[in-house]
XYZ file of C-alpha atoms in Angstrom:
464
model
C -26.085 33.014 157.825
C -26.260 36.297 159.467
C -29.785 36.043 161.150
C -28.306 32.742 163.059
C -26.712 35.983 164.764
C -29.848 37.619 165.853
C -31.107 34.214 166.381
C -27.544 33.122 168.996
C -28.166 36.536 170.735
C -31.735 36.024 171.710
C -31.301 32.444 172.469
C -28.460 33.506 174.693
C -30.520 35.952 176.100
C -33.386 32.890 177.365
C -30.319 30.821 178.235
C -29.317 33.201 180.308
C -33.013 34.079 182.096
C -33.120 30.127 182.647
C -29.924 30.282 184.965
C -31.591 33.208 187.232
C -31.799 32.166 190.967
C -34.815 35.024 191.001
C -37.101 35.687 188.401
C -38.159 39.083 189.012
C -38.554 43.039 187.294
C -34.770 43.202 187.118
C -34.077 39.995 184.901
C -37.086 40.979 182.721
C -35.650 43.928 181.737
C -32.365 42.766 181.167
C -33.976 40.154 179.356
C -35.460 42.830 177.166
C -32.264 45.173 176.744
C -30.714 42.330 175.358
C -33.354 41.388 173.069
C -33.571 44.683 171.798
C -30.251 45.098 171.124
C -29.872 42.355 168.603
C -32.906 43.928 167.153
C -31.691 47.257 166.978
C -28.154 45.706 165.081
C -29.948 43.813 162.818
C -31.671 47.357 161.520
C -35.171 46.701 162.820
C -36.753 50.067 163.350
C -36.804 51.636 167.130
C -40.082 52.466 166.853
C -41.102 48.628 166.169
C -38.732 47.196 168.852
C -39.979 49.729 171.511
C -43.683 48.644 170.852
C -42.457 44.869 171.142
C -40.965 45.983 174.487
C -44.185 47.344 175.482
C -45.949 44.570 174.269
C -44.058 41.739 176.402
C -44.220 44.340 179.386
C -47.875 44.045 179.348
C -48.611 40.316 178.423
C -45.854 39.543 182.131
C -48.048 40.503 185.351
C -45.385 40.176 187.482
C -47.945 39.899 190.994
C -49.360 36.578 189.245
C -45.789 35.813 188.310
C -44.667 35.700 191.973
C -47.447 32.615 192.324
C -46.474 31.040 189.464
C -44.470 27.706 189.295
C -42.878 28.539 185.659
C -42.318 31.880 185.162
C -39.524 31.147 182.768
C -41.802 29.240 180.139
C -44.417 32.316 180.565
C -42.133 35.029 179.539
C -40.255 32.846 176.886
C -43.793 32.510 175.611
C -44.489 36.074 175.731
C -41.326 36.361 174.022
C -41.252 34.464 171.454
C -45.281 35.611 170.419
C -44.107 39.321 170.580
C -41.503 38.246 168.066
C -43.792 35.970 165.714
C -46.315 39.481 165.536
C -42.770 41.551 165.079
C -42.228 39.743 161.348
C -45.768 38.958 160.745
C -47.261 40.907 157.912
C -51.262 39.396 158.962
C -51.823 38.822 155.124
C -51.131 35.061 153.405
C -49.602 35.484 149.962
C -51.142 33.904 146.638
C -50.311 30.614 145.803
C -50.493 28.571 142.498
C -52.971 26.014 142.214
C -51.740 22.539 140.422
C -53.943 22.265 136.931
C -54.473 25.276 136.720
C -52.623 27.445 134.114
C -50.834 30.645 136.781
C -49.008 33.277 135.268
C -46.172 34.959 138.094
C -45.026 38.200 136.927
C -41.840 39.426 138.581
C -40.786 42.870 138.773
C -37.811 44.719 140.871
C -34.920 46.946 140.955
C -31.752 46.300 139.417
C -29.536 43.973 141.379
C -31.947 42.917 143.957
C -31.646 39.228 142.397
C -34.735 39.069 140.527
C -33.860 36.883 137.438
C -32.189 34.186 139.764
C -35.235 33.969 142.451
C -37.229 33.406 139.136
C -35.318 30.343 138.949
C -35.733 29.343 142.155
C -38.931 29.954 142.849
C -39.736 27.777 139.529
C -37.342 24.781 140.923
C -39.588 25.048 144.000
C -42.765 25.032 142.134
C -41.170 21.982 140.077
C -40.130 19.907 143.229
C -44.286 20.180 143.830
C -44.766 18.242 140.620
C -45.971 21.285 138.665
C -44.863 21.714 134.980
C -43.335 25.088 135.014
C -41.930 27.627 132.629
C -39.695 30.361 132.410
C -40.320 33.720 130.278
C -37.350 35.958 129.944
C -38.934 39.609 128.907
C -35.898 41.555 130.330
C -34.647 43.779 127.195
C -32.837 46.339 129.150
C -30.070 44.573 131.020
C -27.294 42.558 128.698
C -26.587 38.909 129.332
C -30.786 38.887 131.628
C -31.298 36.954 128.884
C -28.397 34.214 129.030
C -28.313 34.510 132.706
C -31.575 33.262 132.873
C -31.486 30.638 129.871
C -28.148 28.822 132.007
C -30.550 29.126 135.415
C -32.986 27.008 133.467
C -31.045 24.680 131.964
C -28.767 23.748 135.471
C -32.319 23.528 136.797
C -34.021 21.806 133.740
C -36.848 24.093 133.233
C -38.253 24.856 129.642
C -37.651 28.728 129.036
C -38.877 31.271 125.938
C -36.802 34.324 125.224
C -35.534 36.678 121.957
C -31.951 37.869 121.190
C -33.969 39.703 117.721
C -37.167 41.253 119.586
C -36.469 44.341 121.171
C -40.169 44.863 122.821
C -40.682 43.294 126.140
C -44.319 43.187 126.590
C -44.345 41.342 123.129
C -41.962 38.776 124.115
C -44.215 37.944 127.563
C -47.350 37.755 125.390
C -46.032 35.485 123.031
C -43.878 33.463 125.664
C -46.984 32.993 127.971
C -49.304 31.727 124.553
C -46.692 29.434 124.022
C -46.356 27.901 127.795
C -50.383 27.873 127.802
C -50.798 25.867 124.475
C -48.084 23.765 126.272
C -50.810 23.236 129.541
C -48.276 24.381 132.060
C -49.221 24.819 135.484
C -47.292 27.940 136.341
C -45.444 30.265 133.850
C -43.309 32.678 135.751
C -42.455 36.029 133.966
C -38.807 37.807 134.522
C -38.953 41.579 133.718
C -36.508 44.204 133.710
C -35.167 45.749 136.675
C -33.952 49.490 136.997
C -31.454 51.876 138.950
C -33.526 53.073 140.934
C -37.424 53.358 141.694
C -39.230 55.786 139.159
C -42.348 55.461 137.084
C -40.951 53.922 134.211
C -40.882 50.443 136.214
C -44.149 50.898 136.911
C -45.026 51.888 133.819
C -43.815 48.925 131.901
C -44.799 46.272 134.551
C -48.674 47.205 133.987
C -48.466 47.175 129.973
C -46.991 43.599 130.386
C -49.463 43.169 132.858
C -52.161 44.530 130.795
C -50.932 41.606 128.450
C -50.246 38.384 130.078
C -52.744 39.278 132.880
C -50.896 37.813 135.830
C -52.787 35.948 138.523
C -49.898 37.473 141.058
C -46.973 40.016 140.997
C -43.799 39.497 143.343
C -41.532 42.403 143.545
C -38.794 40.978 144.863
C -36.512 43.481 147.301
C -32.749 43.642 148.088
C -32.832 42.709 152.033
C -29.599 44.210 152.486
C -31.386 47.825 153.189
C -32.794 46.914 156.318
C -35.965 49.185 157.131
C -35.593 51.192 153.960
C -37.698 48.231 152.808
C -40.734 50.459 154.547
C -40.845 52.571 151.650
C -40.348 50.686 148.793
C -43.074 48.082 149.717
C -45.321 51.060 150.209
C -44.769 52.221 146.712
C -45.400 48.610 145.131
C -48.308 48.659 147.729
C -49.868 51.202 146.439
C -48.881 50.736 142.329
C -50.709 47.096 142.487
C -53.410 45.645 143.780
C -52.164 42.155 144.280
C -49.032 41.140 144.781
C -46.459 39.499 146.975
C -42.602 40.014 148.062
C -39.954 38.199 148.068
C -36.933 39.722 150.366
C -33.495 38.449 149.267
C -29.995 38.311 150.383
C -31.096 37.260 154.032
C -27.552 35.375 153.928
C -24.795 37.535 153.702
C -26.338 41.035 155.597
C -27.007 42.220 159.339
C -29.800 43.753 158.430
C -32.343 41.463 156.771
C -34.172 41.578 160.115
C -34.989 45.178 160.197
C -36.155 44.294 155.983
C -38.947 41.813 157.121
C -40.224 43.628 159.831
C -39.959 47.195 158.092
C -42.227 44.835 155.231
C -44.278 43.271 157.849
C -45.445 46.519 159.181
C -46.960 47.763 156.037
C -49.024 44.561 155.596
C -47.368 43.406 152.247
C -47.775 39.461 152.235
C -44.137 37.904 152.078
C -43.950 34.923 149.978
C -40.252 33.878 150.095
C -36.571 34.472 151.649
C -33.988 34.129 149.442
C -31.123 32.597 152.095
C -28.257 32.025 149.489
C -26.843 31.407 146.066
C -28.008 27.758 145.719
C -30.894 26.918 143.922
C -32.396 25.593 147.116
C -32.115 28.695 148.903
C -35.523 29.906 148.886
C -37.587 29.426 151.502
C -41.420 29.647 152.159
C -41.747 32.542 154.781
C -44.266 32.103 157.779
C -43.681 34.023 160.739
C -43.996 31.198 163.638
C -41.891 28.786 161.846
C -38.815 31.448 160.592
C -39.132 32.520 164.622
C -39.031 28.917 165.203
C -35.862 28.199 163.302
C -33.781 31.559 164.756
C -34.541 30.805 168.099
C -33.302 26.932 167.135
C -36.349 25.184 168.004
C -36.840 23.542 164.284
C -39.001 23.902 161.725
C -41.137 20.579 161.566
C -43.474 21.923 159.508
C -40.695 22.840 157.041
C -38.869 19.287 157.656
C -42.227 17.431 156.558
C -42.940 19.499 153.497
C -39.154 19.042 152.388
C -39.897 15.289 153.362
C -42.590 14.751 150.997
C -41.367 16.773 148.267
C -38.765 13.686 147.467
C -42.400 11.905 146.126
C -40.722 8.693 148.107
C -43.930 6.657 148.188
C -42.455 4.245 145.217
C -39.218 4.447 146.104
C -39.503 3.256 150.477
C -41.481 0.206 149.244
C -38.491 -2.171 148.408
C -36.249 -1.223 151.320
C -39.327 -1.136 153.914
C -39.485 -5.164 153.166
C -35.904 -5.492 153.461
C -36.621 -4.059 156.680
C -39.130 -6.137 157.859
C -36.741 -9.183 156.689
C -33.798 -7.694 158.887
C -31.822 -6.853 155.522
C -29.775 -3.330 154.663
C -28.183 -3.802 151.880
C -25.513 -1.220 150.229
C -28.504 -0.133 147.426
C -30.823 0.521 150.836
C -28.204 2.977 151.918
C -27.279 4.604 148.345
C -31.274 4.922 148.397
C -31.337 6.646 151.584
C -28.497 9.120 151.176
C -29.780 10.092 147.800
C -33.277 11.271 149.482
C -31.239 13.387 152.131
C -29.382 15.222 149.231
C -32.362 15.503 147.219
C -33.894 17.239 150.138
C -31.689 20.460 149.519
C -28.071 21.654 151.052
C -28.043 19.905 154.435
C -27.241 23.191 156.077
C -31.015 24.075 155.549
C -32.794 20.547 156.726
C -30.362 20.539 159.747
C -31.414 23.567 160.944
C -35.500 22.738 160.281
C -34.421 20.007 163.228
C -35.632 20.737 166.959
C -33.006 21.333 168.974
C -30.422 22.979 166.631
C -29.710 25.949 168.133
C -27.595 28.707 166.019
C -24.591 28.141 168.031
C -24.789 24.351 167.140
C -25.453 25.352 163.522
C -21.634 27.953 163.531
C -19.917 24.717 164.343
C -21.260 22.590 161.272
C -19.607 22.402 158.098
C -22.315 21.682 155.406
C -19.572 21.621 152.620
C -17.847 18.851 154.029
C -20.966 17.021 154.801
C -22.263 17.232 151.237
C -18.609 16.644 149.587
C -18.464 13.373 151.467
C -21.988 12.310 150.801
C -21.086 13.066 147.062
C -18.249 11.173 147.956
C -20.260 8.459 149.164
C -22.299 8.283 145.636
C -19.544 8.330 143.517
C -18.194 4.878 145.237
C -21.771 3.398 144.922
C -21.728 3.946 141.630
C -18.418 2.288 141.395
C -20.056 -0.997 142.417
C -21.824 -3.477 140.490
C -25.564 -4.346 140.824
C -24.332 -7.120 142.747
C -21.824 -5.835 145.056
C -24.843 -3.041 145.596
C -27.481 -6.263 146.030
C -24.871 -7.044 149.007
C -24.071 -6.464 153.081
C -20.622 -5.683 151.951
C -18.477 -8.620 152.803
C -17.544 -9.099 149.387
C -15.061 -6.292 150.204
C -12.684 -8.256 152.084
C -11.485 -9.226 148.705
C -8.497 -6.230 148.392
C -8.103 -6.368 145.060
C -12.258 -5.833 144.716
C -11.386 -2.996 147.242
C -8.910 -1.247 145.066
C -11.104 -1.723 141.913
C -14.227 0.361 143.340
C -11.507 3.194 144.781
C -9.420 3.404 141.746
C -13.279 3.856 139.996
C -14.437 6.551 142.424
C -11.075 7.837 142.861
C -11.331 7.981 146.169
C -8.678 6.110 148.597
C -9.617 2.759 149.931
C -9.502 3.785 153.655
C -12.943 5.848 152.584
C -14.327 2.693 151.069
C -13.920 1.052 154.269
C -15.287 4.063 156.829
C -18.730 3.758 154.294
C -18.765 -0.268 154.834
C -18.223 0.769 158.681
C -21.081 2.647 158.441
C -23.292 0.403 156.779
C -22.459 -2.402 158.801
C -23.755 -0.212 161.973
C -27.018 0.299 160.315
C -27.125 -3.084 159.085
C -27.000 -4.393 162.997
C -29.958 -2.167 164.015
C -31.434 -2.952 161.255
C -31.196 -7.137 161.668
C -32.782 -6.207 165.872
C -35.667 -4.486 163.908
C -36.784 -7.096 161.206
C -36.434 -11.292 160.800
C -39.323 -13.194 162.306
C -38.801 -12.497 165.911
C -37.921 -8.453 165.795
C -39.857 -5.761 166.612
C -40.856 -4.531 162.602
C -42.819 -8.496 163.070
C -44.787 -7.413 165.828
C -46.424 -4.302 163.220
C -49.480 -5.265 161.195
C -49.583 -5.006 157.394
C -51.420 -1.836 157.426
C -48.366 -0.422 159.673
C -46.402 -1.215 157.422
C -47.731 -0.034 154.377
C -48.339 3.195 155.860
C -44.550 3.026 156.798
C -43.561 2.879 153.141
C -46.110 5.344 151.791
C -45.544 7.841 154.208
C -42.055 9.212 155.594
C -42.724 11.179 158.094
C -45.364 8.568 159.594
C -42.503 5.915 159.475
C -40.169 8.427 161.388
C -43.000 8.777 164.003
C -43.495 5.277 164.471
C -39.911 3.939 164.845
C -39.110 7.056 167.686
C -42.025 5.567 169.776
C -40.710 1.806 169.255
């Protein structure tokens, strides 16, 4: 991702403040002209970058400075504010309320990846346990139709749309009526897209408007033209009274910086990044947290929302008592890498983690981690309920061996490293439960709050 970039440079810039013998006007500023550098190549606009400069000039007194036992945590934390206010638009975007019935209307210019965000942003919706459906009322571009229709189904989202009926606004009305009778939570509406911005966009998202009566319109924006984003969020500022952005194409383009702050600075709420192809790639925008994650500090607030989107409640209870018994079995650790993928492309969740700086995140290869994981599921399910039921030792039998790697076609030396594995867990595992380990010592309640929550259970093991 191109904004780990931004995010290596500044973080290289702190590094590099931390290693000063003297903290003093002469490392600020160098501090600063690299800072606003990476700014100024990721397209954010001078005039922003020279008021941020300003800005962390004025919040560092350097006379109380020269008293002060940590200067380097104050100006990091000047920093790292200056940056939070540089991306923050000061507005919080609608959101849909569960049993409710929300209509989303999207509008946008051609190319900008409207249809698929619709997708997305309906997969996100879905993961929330809303019931949510699709409405394709694009008529002017061939194959928005079809393109959406295979979004849905990879996704499995109900979707309405017309090859025969040529009128957009009637295909929204009636696609909306039908999602409504159907009590949906949240029926998202795709519209067409054009070359360029004139008043016929405008024109035809307020009759469809005028029909389905949205409860929120995202205009969703290429990020690729940096700070040229200024103008067209002014435009959709002033053509609708409420509304909310989503910027994509952060991914592949140096300037997706310079397109959140050039939205930021006319107020427009952002809703979403888009961050890639993947279906997962969308991801809630706040400004402390996205700082957060460039500057490789984690996104915990991110982490626990992906956490308890899995809905793992039912699903912790059997393997938190094989816990407490001092029992992993091979189903225990299917279970557990099946909630990690679930969570979205690893990639993403590793880089919501404390700690993972950008340059850690260049070095890590999310496509092999997720082929072998896939790996991983295709030998589990391979295995009979009883191998699964198992610590594994029934695999010393070769010709058992050879039977689950000829199934998951997958050579038995892999087999084996996933049985090493387990068996490492399983040790930790036997020190934590049985009648005398340190799961026994917990009361019932503990527990229970263990299995219902994940994020509580995380807490509680890292202070055992």
């Amino acid at each position: 991702m191109v904004l780990n970039e931004l995010g290596a440079r500044i973080n290289g810039a702190l590094q590099a403040l931390s290693k000063e013998p003297v903290i003093d006007e002469k490392a600020v500023d160098a501090l600063l002209r690299e800072i606003c550098g990476a700014l100024l190549e990721s397209d954010v606009n001078v005039q922003l970058v020279q008021k941020m400069r300003q800005n962390v000039k004025s919040r560092i007194n350097m006379d109380e400075l020269a008293s002060s036992t940590n200067k380097r945590k104050v100006i990091q934390t000047a920093v790292f504010e200056e940056l939070c206010s540089l991306v923050d638009p000061g507005v919080q975007p609608w959101t849909p309320q569960k049993g409710k019935q929300n209509v989303v209307m999207f509008v946008g210019l051609q190319g900008s990846g409207k249809t698929t965000s619709c997708t997305k942003l309906a997969t996100y919706y879905k993961r929330k346990g809303m019931k949510v459906g699709l409405v394709c009322a694009d008529t002017f571009r061939a194959g928005a139709f079809d393109q959406l229709k295979q979004n849905a189904a990879r996704a499995h989202i109900p979707y309405y749309g017309s090859y025969s009926e040529t009128d957009p606004v009637q295909i929204a009305l009636d696609g909306v009526a039908q999602f409504k009778k159907n009590k949906f939570d949240l029926i998202i509406v795709d519209t067409s897209g054009r070359h360029k911005q004139e008043a016929e966009l405008f024109e035809e998202m307020e009759q469809i408007a005028k029909a389905t009566k949205p409860n929120n319109t995202i205009f969703v924006m290429d990020g690729t033209i940096g700070q040229a984003a200024d103008a067209q969020a002014r435009a959709f500022k002033e053509s609708v009274d409420i509304g909310s952005i989503i910027i994509t194409k952060m991914d592949g383009h140096a300037k997706g910086g310079g397109a959140i702050s050039a939205v930021a600075a006319t107020g427009s709420p952002i809703e979403f990044i888009g961050t890639g192809e993947h279906i997962h790639d969308l991801d809630k925008f706040s400004a402390r947290p996205f700082i957060s994650k460039l500057l490789g500090m984690g996104d915990i607030s991110g982490l626990v929302d992906a956490v308890q989107d899995m809905h793992m409640s039912g699903k912790n209870k059997d393997m938190m008592e094989n816990l407490a018994k001092g029992v992993f079995t091979l189903k225990d650790m299917r279970d557990q890498l099946q909630n990690i993928m679930s969570m979205g492309p690893l990639s993403k969740i590793m880089g919501m983690m404390p700690g993972m700086s950008p340059e850690m995140m260049q070095g890590f290869d999310a496509d092999e981690s997720t082929r072998r994981l896939r790996s991983y599921m295709c030998v589990f399910d391979s295995m009979t309920e009883t191998e699964l039921n198992g610590d594994g030792a029934v695999f010393s039998n070769e010709r058992r061996l050879h039977r689950v790697a000829r199934g998951a076609g997958v050579r038995p030396v892999e087999i084996q490293a996933l049985l090493y594995q387990h068996q490492q867990f399983g040790q930790i595992v036997k020190k934590m439960g049985g009648p005398k380990g340190m799961l026994s010592k917990m009361n019932p309640n503990a527990m229970q709050q263990m299995a219902k929550n994940p994020a509580a259970s995380a807490n509680m093991l890292k202070q055992m």
